[in-house]
Amino acid sequence: MTRSVEVGMIWAEARGGVIGSGGTMPWHVPEDMAHFRSRTRNCPVVMGRKTWDSLPQRFRPLPGRTNIVITSDAATSRELEDAGAVPASSLPEAVEMAQSRVGSAEKVWIMGGGAVYAEAVNSEIATIASVTRLDFESEGDTFAPVLDSERWKLVHAEPDQGWSTSTSGIGYRIETYRRR
Ligand SMILES: NC(=O)c1ccc[n+]([C@@H]2O[C@H](COP(=O)([O-])OP(=O)(O)OC[C@H]3O[C@@H](n4cnc5c(N)ncnc54)[C@H](OP(=O)(O)O)[C@@H]3O)[C@@H](O)[C@H]2O)c1
């Protein structure tokens, strides 16, 4: 029997909700990368095809995690399979595939990008969000979804107040939200 686990979203956003620019993330905050690795370790991850494309080839599929990639294109699906990912044709299908491959993991993580986070919030597929806020102004063309306070509650922030300082010099705070 398939065990069903909680579905989370994980992202980092600069001021104004910027999460991406020109198909990539316009910052390098090693502490956020470490947080991402630790949160998602051993868990299936779900992403849109453009986020998959944004990963450097040598890092994909992300190791130790089933990488499920959403695309509407059949030829891309075959390429993804050859590259070691699991293609899916919609977010619900991707999450169902992730749930069936969950093993001993405690969560399935949706890891972007903008289009997929927006659908995950609107469809109420996700019940938890791990948001790294960056105290940093960035140009951008892709944005985080808005976590409406009527539906989402901040349950944890590290640090509680203010910012930690990354070795990159950028201030950051890691927040966890739960859907009410
Ligand atoms: N800051 C962060 O934490 C973070 C995290 C992840 C990504 N990002 C950034 O976000 C940007 C990418 O986000 P994005 O919104 O442009 O793209 P995306 O969500 O990564 O991928 C969009 C693509 O996924 C497929 N897709 C999405 N929803 C679908 C659906 N319902 N049915 C079928 N296919 C679907 C389509 O692929 P096809 O075109 O192949 O059909 C679509 O073009 C990049 O800049 C990346 O660096 C930032």
Short mmCIF file of N, CA and C and ligand atoms in Angstrom, two decimals, residues 10-13 19-25 27 48-52 54 70-73 76 89-91 111-117 119 141-142, ligand 1:
data_model
loop_
_atom_site.label_atom_id
_atom_site.label_comp_id
_atom_site.label_asym_id
_atom_site.label_seq_id
_atom_site.Cartn_x
_atom_site.Cartn_y
_atom_site.Cartn_z
N ILE A 10 9.40 24.55 -1.30
CA ILE A 10 10.62 25.15 -0.75
C ILE A 10 11.19 26.12 -1.78
N TRP A 11 11.45 27.35 -1.32
CA TRP A 11 12.07 28.32 -2.23
C TRP A 11 12.82 29.38 -1.44
N ALA A 12 13.60 30.20 -2.16
CA ALA A 12 14.26 31.38 -1.59
C ALA A 12 13.77 32.57 -2.39
N GLU A 13 13.46 33.66 -1.68
CA GLU A 13 13.01 34.85 -2.41
C GLU A 13 13.70 36.11 -1.93
N ILE A 19 12.16 35.24 -7.40
CA ILE A 19 12.81 33.92 -7.22
C ILE A 19 13.72 33.55 -8.39
N GLY A 20 13.58 34.26 -9.52
CA GLY A 20 14.40 33.90 -10.66
C GLY A 20 14.53 35.04 -11.65
N SER A 21 15.58 34.94 -12.46
CA SER A 21 15.82 35.94 -13.50
C SER A 21 16.54 35.27 -14.66
N GLY A 22 15.96 35.38 -15.85
CA GLY A 22 16.62 34.81 -17.04
C GLY A 22 16.88 33.32 -16.91
N GLY A 23 15.98 32.60 -16.23
CA GLY A 23 16.11 31.14 -16.13
C GLY A 23 17.07 30.67 -15.06
N THR A 24 17.47 31.58 -14.19
CA THR A 24 18.38 31.15 -13.11
C THR A 24 18.08 31.93 -11.84
N MET A 25 18.81 31.61 -10.75
CA MET A 25 18.63 32.36 -9.50
C MET A 25 19.73 33.40 -9.41
N TRP A 27 21.48 34.94 -7.34
CA TRP A 27 22.28 35.10 -6.12
C TRP A 27 22.92 33.75 -5.83
N GLY A 48 9.19 21.99 -12.24
CA GLY A 48 8.84 22.26 -13.62
C GLY A 48 10.05 22.07 -14.52
N ARG A 49 9.78 21.88 -15.81
CA ARG A 49 10.87 21.61 -16.76
C ARG A 49 11.90 22.74 -16.79
N LYS A 50 11.45 24.01 -16.61
CA LYS A 50 12.42 25.12 -16.69
C LYS A 50 13.35 25.13 -15.47
N THR A 51 12.83 24.69 -14.33
CA THR A 51 13.71 24.59 -13.15
C THR A 51 14.73 23.47 -13.36
N TRP A 52 14.28 22.34 -13.92
CA TRP A 52 15.23 21.27 -14.27
C TRP A 52 16.32 21.83 -15.18
N SER A 54 17.40 24.72 -15.36
CA SER A 54 18.25 25.70 -14.67
C SER A 54 19.34 25.02 -13.82
N ILE A 70 7.93 18.08 -14.46
CA ILE A 70 6.67 18.26 -15.20
C ILE A 70 6.95 18.90 -16.55
N THR A 71 6.43 18.27 -17.60
CA THR A 71 6.51 18.85 -18.94
C THR A 71 5.26 18.46 -19.72
N SER A 72 4.89 19.31 -20.69
CA SER A 72 3.74 18.98 -21.53
C SER A 72 4.20 18.33 -22.84
N ASP A 73 5.53 18.16 -22.98
CA ASP A 73 6.07 17.76 -24.28
C ASP A 73 6.59 16.30 -24.24
N THR A 76 10.39 15.87 -24.79
CA THR A 76 11.13 16.28 -23.59
C THR A 76 11.03 15.18 -22.52
N SER A 89 3.13 14.70 -16.52
CA SER A 89 2.49 15.63 -17.45
C SER A 89 1.63 16.68 -16.72
N SER A 90 1.54 16.60 -15.40
CA SER A 90 0.79 17.62 -14.65
C SER A 90 1.29 17.59 -13.21
N LEU A 91 0.94 18.63 -12.45
CA LEU A 91 1.36 18.66 -11.04
C LEU A 91 0.68 17.54 -10.23
N MET A 111 9.82 21.97 -5.69
CA MET A 111 10.99 22.87 -5.66
C MET A 111 11.03 23.85 -6.82
N GLY A 112 9.83 24.20 -7.33
CA GLY A 112 9.78 25.29 -8.30
C GLY A 112 9.44 24.82 -9.71
N GLY A 113 9.43 25.83 -10.59
CA GLY A 113 9.62 27.24 -10.32
C GLY A 113 8.30 27.97 -10.11
N GLY A 114 8.27 29.23 -10.59
CA GLY A 114 7.13 30.10 -10.33
C GLY A 114 5.80 29.49 -10.76
N ALA A 115 5.77 28.88 -11.95
CA ALA A 115 4.51 28.34 -12.48
C ALA A 115 4.01 27.21 -11.59
N VAL A 116 4.94 26.38 -11.14
CA VAL A 116 4.56 25.20 -10.35
C VAL A 116 4.17 25.60 -8.93
N TYR A 117 4.90 26.55 -8.31
CA TYR A 117 4.50 27.02 -6.98
C TYR A 117 3.09 27.62 -7.04
N GLU A 119 0.63 26.99 -9.06
CA GLU A 119 -0.41 25.95 -9.14
C GLU A 119 -0.53 25.19 -7.81
N ASP A 141 12.30 38.05 -13.15
CA ASP A 141 11.14 37.86 -14.02
C ASP A 141 10.25 36.72 -13.52
N THR A 142 10.63 36.11 -12.41
CA THR A 142 9.84 35.00 -11.85
C THR A 142 9.65 35.27 -10.36
N1 LIG B 1 14.46 30.94 -5.83
C1 LIG B 1 14.11 29.67 -5.82
O1 LIG B 1 14.02 29.04 -4.76
C2 LIG B 1 13.80 28.98 -7.11
C3 LIG B 1 13.41 27.63 -7.12
C4 LIG B 1 13.13 27.03 -8.35
C5 LIG B 1 13.23 27.75 -9.52
N2 LIG B 1 13.60 29.06 -9.47
C6 LIG B 1 13.68 29.86 -10.70
O2 LIG B 1 12.39 29.86 -11.31
C7 LIG B 1 12.56 30.02 -12.74
C8 LIG B 1 11.80 28.91 -13.43
O3 LIG B 1 10.41 29.05 -13.12
P1 LIG B 1 9.30 29.13 -14.25
O4 LIG B 1 8.01 29.54 -13.64
O5 LIG B 1 9.82 29.95 -15.38
O6 LIG B 1 9.23 27.63 -14.80
P2 LIG B 1 8.98 26.22 -14.07
O7 LIG B 1 7.77 26.30 -13.18
O8 LIG B 1 10.24 25.70 -13.48
O9 LIG B 1 8.68 25.29 -15.33
C9 LIG B 1 7.63 25.60 -16.19
C10 LIG B 1 7.49 24.46 -17.17
O10 LIG B 1 7.06 23.28 -16.47
C11 LIG B 1 6.08 22.60 -17.24
N3 LIG B 1 4.79 22.74 -16.57
C12 LIG B 1 4.49 23.52 -15.50
N4 LIG B 1 3.20 23.34 -15.14
C13 LIG B 1 2.68 22.45 -16.00
C14 LIG B 1 1.40 21.84 -16.15
N5 LIG B 1 0.39 22.11 -15.29
N6 LIG B 1 1.21 20.96 -17.16
C15 LIG B 1 2.23 20.65 -17.99
N7 LIG B 1 3.46 21.19 -17.91
C16 LIG B 1 3.69 22.08 -16.92
C17 LIG B 1 6.09 23.26 -18.61
O11 LIG B 1 7.17 22.62 -19.29
P3 LIG B 1 7.18 22.45 -20.93
O12 LIG B 1 7.40 23.84 -21.44
O13 LIG B 1 8.33 21.51 -21.16
O14 LIG B 1 5.84 21.87 -21.29
C18 LIG B 1 6.45 24.69 -18.25
O15 LIG B 1 7.00 25.42 -19.34
C19 LIG B 1 14.07 29.99 -12.99
O16 LIG B 1 14.55 31.32 -13.04
C20 LIG B 1 14.62 29.29 -11.75
O17 LIG B 1 15.96 29.63 -11.47
C21 LIG B 1 13.89 29.69 -8.30
#
